[in-house]
Short mmCIF file of N, CA and C in Angstrom, two decimals:
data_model
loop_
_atom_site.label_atom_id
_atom_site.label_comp_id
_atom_site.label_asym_id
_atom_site.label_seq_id
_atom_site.Cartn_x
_atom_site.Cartn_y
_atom_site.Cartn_z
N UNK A 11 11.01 43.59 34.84
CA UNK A 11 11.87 43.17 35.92
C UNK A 11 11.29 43.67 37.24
N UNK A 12 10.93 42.76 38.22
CA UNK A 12 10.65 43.01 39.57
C UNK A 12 11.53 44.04 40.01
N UNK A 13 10.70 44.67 41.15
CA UNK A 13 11.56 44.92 42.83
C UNK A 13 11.51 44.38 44.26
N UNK A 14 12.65 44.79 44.84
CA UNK A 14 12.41 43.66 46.00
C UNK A 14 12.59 44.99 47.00
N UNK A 15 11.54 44.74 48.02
CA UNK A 15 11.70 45.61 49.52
C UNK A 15 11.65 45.16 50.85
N UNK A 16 12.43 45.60 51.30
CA UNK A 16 13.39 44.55 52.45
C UNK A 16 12.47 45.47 53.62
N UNK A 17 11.85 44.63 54.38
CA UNK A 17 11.27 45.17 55.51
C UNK A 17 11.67 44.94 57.04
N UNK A 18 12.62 45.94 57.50
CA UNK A 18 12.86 45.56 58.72
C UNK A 18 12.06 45.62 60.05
N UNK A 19 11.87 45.13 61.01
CA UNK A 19 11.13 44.97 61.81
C UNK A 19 11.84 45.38 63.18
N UNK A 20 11.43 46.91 63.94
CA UNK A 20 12.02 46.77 64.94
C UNK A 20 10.73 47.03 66.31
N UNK A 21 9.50 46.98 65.31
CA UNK A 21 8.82 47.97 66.40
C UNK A 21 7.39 46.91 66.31
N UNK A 22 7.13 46.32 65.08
CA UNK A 22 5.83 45.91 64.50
C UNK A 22 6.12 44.35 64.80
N UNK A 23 5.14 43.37 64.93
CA UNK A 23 5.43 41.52 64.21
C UNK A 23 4.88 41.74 63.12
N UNK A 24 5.27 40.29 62.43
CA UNK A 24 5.51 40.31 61.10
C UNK A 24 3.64 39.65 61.15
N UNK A 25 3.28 39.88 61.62
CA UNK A 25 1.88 39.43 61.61
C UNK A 25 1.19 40.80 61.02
N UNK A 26 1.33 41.64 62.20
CA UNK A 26 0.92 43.23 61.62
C UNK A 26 1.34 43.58 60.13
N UNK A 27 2.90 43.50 60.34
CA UNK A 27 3.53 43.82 58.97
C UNK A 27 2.50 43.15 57.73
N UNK A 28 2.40 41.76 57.98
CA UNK A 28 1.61 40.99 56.78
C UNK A 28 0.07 41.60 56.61
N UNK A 29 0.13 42.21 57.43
CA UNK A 29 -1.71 42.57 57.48
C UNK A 29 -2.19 43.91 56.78
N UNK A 30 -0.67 44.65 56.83
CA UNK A 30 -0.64 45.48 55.87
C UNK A 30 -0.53 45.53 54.38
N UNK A 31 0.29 44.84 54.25
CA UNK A 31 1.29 44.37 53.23
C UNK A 31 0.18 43.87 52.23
N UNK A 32 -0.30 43.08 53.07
CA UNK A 32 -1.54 41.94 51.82
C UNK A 32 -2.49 42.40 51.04
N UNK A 33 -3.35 43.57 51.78
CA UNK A 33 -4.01 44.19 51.33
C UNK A 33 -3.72 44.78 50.23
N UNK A 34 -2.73 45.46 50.10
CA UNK A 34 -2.12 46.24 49.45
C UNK A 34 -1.64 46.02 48.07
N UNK A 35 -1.31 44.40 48.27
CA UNK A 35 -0.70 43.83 46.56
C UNK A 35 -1.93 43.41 46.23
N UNK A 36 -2.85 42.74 47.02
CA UNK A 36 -4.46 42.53 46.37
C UNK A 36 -4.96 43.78 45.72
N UNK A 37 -4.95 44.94 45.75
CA UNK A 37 -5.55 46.14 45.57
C UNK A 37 -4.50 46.43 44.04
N UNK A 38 -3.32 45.59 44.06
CA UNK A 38 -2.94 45.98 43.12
C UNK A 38 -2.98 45.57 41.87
N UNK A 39 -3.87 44.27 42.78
CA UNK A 39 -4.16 43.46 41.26
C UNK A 39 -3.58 42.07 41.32
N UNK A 40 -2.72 41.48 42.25
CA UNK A 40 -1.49 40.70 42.37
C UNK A 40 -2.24 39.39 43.21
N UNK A 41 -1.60 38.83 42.60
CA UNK A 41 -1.82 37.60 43.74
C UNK A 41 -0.46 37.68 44.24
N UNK A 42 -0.46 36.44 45.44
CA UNK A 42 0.43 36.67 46.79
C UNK A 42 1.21 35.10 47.02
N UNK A 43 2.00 34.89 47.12
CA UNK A 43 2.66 33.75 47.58
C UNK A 43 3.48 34.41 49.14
N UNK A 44 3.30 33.90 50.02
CA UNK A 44 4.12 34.13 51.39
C UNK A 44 4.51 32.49 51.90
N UNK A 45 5.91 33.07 51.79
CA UNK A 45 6.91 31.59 51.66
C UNK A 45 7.27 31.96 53.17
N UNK A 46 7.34 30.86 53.90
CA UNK A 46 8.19 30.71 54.70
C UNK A 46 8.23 29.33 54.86
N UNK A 47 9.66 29.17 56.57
CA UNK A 47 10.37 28.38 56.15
C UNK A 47 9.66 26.88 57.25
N UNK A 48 8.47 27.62 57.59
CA UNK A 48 8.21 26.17 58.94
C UNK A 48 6.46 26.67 58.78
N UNK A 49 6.57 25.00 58.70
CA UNK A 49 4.66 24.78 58.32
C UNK A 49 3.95 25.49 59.76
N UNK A 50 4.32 25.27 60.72
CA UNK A 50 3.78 25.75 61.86
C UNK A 50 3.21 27.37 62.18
N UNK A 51 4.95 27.96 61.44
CA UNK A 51 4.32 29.20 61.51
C UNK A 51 3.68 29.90 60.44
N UNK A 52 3.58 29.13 59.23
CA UNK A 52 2.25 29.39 58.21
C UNK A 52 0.72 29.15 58.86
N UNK A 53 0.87 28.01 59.53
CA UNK A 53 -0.58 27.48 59.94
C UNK A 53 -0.72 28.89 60.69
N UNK A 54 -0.29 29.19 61.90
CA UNK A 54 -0.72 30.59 62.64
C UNK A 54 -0.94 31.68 61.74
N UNK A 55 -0.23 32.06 60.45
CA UNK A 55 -0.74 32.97 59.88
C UNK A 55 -2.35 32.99 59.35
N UNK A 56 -2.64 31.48 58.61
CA UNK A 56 -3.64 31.20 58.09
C UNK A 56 -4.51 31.43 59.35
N UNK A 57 -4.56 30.95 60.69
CA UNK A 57 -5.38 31.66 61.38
C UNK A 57 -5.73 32.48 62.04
N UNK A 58 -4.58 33.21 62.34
CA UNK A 58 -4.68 34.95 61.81
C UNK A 58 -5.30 35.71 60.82
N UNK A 59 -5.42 34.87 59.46
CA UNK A 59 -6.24 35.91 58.63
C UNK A 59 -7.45 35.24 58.67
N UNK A 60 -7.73 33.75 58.97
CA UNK A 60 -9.21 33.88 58.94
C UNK A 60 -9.83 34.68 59.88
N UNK A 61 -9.26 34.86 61.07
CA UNK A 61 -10.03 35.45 62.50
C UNK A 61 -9.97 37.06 62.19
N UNK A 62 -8.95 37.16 61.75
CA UNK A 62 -9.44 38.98 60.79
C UNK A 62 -10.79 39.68 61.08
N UNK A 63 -10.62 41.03 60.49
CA UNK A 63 -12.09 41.54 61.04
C UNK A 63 -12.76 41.37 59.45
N UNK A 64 -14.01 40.97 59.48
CA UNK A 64 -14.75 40.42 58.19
C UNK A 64 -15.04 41.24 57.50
N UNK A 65 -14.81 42.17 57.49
CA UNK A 65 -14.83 43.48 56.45
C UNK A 65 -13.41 43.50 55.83
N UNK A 66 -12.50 42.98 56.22
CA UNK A 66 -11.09 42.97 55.79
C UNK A 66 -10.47 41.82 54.98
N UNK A 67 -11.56 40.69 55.34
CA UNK A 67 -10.96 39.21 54.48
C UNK A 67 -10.24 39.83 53.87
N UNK A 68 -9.03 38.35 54.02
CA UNK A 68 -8.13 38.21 52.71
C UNK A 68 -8.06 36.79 52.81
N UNK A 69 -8.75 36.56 51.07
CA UNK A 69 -9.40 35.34 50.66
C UNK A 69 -7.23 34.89 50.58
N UNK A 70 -6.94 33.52 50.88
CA UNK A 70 -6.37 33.12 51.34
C UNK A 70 -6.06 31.44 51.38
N UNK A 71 -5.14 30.57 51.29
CA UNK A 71 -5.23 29.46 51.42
C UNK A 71 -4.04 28.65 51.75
N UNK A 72 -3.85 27.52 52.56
CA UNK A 72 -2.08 26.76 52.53
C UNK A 72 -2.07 26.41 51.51
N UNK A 73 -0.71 25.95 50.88
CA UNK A 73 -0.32 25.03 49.71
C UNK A 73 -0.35 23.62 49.60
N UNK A 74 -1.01 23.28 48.93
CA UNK A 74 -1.31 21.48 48.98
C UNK A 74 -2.77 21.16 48.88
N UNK A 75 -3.67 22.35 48.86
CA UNK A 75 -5.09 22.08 48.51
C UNK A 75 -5.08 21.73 47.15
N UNK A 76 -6.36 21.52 46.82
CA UNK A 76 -6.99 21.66 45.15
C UNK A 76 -7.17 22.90 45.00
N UNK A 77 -7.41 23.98 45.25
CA UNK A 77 -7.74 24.97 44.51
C UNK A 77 -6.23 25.77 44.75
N UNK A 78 -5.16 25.49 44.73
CA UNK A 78 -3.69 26.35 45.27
C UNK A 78 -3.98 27.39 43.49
N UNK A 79 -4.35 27.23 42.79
CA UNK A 79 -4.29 27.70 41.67
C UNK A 79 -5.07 29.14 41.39
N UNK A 80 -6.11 28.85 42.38
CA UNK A 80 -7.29 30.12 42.24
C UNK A 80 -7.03 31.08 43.92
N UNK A 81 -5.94 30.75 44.54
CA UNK A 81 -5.55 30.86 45.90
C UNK A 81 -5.54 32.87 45.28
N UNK A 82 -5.88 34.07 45.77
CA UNK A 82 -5.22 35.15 45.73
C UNK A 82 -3.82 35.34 46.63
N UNK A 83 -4.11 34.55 47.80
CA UNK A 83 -2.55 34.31 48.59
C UNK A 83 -2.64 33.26 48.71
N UNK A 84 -1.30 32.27 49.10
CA UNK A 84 -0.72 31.45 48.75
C UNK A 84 -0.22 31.39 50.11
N UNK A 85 -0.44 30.47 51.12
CA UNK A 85 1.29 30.33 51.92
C UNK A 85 1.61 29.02 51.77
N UNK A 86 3.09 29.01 51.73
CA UNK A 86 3.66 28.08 51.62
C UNK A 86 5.01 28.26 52.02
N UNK A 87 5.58 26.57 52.12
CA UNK A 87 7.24 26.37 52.37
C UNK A 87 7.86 26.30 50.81
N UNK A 88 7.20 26.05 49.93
CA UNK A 88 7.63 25.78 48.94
C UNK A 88 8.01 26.75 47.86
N UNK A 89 8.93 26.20 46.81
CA UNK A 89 9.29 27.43 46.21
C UNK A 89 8.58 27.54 44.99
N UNK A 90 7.57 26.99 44.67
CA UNK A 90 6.82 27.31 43.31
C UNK A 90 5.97 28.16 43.30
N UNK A 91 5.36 28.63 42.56
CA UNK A 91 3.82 29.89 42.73
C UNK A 91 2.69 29.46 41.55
N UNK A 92 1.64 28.49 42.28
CA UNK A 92 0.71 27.49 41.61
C UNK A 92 -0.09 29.05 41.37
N UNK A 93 -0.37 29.70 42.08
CA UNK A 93 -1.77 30.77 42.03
C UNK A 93 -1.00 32.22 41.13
N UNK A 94 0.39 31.44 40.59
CA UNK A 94 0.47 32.78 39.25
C UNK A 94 1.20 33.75 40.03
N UNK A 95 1.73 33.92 41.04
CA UNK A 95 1.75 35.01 41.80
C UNK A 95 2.71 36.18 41.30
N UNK A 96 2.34 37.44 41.48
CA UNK A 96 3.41 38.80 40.89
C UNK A 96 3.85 39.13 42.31
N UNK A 97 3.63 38.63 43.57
CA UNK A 97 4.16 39.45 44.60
C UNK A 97 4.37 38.01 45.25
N UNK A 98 6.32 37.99 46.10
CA UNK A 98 6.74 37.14 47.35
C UNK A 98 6.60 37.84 47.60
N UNK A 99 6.00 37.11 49.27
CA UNK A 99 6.55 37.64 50.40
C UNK A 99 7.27 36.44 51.38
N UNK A 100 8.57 36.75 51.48
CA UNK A 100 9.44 35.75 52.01
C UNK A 100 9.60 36.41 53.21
N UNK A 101 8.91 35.45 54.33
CA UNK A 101 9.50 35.78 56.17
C UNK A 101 10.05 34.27 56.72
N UNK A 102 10.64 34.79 57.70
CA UNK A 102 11.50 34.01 58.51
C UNK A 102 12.50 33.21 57.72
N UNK A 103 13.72 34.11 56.98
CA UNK A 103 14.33 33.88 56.42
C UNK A 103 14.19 32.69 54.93
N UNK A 104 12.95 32.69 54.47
CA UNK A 104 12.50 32.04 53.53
C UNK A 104 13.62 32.44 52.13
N UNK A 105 13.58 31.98 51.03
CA UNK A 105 14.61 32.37 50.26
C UNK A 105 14.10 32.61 48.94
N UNK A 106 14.87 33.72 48.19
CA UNK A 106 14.32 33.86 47.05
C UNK A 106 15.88 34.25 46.00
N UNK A 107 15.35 34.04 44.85
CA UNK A 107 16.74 33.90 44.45
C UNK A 107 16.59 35.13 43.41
N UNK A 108 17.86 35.49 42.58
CA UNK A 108 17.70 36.01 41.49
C UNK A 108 16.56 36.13 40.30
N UNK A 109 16.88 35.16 39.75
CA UNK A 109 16.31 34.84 38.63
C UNK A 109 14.44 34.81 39.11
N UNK A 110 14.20 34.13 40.04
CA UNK A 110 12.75 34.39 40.74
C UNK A 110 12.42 35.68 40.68
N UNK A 111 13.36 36.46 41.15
CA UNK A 111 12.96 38.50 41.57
C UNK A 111 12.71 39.05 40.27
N UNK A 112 13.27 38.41 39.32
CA UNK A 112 13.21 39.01 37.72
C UNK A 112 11.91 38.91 37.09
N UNK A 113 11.14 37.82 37.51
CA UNK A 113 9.52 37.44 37.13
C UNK A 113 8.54 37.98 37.79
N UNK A 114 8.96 38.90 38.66
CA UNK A 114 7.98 39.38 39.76
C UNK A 114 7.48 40.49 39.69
N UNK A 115 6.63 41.44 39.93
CA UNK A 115 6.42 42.40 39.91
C UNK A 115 7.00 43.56 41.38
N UNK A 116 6.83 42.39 42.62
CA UNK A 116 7.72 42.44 43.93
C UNK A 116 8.17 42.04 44.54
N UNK A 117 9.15 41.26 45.12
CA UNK A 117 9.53 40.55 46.39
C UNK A 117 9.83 41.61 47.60
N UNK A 118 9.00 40.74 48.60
CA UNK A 118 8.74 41.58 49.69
C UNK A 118 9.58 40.28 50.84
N UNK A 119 10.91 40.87 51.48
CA UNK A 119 11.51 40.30 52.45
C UNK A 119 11.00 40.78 53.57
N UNK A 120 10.44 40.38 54.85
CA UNK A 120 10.20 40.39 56.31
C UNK A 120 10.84 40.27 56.91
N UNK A 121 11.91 40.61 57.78
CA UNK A 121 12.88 40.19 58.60
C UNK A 121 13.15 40.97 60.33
N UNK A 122 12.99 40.10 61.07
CA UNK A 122 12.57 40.75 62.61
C UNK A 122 14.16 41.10 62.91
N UNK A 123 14.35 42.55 63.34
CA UNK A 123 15.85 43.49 63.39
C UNK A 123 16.46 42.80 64.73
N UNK A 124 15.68 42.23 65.61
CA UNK A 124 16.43 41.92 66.80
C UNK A 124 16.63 40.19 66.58
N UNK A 125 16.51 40.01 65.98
CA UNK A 125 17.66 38.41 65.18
C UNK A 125 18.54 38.51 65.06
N UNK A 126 19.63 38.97 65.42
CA UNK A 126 21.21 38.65 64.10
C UNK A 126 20.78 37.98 63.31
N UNK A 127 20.93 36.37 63.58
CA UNK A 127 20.92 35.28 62.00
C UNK A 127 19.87 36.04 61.26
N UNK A 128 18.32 36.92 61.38
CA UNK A 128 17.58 37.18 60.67
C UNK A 128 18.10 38.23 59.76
N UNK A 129 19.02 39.35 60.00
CA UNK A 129 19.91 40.17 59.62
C UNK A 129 20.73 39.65 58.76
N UNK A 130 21.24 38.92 59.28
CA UNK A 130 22.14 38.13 58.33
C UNK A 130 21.75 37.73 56.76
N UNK A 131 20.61 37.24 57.23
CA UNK A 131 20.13 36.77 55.81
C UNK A 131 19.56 37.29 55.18
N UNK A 132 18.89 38.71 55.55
CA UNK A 132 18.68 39.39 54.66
C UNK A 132 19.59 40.28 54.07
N UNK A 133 20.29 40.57 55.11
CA UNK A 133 21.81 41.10 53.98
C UNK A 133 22.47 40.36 52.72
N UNK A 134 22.65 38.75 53.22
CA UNK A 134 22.65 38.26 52.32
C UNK A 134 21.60 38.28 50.80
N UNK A 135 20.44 38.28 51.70
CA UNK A 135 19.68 38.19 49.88
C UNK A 135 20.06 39.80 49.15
N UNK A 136 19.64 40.70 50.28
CA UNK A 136 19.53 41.92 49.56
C UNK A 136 21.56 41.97 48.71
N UNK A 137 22.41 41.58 49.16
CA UNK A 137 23.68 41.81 48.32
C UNK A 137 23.46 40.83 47.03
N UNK A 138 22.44 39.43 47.19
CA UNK A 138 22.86 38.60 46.12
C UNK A 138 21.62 39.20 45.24
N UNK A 139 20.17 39.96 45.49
CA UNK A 139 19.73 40.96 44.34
C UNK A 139 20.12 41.85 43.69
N UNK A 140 20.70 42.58 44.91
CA UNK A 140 21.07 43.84 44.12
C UNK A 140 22.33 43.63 43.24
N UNK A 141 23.00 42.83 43.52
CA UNK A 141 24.21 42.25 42.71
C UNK A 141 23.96 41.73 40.97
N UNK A 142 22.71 40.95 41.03
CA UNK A 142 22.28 40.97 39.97
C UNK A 142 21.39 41.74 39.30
N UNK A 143 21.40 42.92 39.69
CA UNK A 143 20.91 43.85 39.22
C UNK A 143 19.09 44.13 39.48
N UNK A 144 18.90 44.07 40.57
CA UNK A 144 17.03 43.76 41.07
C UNK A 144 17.20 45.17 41.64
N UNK A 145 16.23 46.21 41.48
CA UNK A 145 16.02 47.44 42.26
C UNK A 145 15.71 46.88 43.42
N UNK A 146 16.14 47.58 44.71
CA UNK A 146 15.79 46.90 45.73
C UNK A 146 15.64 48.60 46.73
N UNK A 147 14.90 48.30 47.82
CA UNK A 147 14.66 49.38 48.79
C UNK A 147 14.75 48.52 50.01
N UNK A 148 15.33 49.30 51.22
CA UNK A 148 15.39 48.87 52.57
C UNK A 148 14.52 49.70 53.13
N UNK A 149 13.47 49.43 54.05
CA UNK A 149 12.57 50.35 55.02
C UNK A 149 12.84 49.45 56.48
N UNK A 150 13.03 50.88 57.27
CA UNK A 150 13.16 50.15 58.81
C UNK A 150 11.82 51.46 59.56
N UNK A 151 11.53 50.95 60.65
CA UNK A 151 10.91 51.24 61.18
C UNK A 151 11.03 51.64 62.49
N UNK A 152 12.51 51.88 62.49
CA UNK A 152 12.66 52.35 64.12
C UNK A 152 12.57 53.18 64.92
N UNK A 153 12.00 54.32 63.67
CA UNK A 153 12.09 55.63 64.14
C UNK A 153 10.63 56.04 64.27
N UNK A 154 9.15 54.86 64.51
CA UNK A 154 8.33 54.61 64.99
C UNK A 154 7.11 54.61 63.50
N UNK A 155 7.91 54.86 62.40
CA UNK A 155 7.09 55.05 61.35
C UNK A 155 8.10 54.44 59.94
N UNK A 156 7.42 53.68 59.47
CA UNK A 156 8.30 53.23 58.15
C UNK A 156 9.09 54.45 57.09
N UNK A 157 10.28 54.10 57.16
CA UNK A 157 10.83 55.52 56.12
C UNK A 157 12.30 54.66 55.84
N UNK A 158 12.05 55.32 54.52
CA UNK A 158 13.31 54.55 52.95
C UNK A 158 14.37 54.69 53.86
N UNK A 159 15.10 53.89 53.76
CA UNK A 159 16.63 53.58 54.63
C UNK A 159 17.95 53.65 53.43
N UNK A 160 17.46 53.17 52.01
CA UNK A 160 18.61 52.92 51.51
C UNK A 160 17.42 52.18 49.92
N UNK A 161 18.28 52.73 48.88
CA UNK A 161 17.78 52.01 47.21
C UNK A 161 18.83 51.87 46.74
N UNK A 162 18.29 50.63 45.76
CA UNK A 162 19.63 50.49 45.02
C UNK A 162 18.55 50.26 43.43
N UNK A 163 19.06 51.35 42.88
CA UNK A 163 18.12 50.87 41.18
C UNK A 163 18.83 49.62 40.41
N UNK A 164 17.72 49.45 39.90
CA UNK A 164 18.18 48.31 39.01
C UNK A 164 19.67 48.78 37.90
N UNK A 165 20.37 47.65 37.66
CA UNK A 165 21.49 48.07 36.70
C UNK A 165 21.50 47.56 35.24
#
């Protein structure tokens, strides 16, 4: 059974945030799906990581190619995971459900703190995981360095 960690954003963009983040589930072995909810602001990510510093690639691709299968990350609007993936990462209120968080190894929520509606909805997901029983962690960052806000273990 997955976990899901809710990343609030009060200090970082979710650009930085992702730049961390990615590395990190690659290293773990994971491939990557990053869902969100508008093709536009996938396309800017994708060229954000190609322009990366080249010692850092992260091999990378949109959804709708031929190779979405051999993709190590994935972005997409969509809710399937062609490239196998053990890690979401759902930004700009992208959605992930129960039963999805259960197959995962992580779901990783992004959510920028000075949104309300972005707040909103991650409260929402994080009550409809942890409700079904998904370990979940909140990290905020306001206090200029990421630190645990709140867990809820799995039940």
């Amino acid at each position: 059974m997955g976990e899901a960690r809710f990343y609030h954003l009060t200090r970082s963009g979710q650009d930085a945030v992702l730049a961390q983040l990615l590395p990190r589930s690659l290293q773990s072995g994971w491939h990557v799906v990053v869902r969100g909810c508008d093709s536009a602001r996938l396309d800017h990510i994708d060229r954000m990581l190609w322009l990366g510093a080249e010692e850092g690639f992260l091999p990378h691709g949109l959804a709708g190619g031929p190779n979405d299968a051999l993709q190590p990350i994935l972005l997409t609007t969509g809710t399937d995971r062609p490239n196998g993936a053990q890690c979401l990462m759902c930004i700009d209120g992208a959605p992930v459900e129960p039963e999805e968080a259960r197959g995962l190894e992580r779901v990783c929520v992004i959510f920028d703190g000075s949104d309300p509606a972005a707040r909103d909805v991650a409260r929402d997901q994080w009550r409809r995981l942890t409700g079904a029983g998904i370990a979940a962690e909140y990290w905020s960052e306001e206090s200029g360095r990421w630190q645990k806000k709140a867990e809820s273990r799995s039940g």
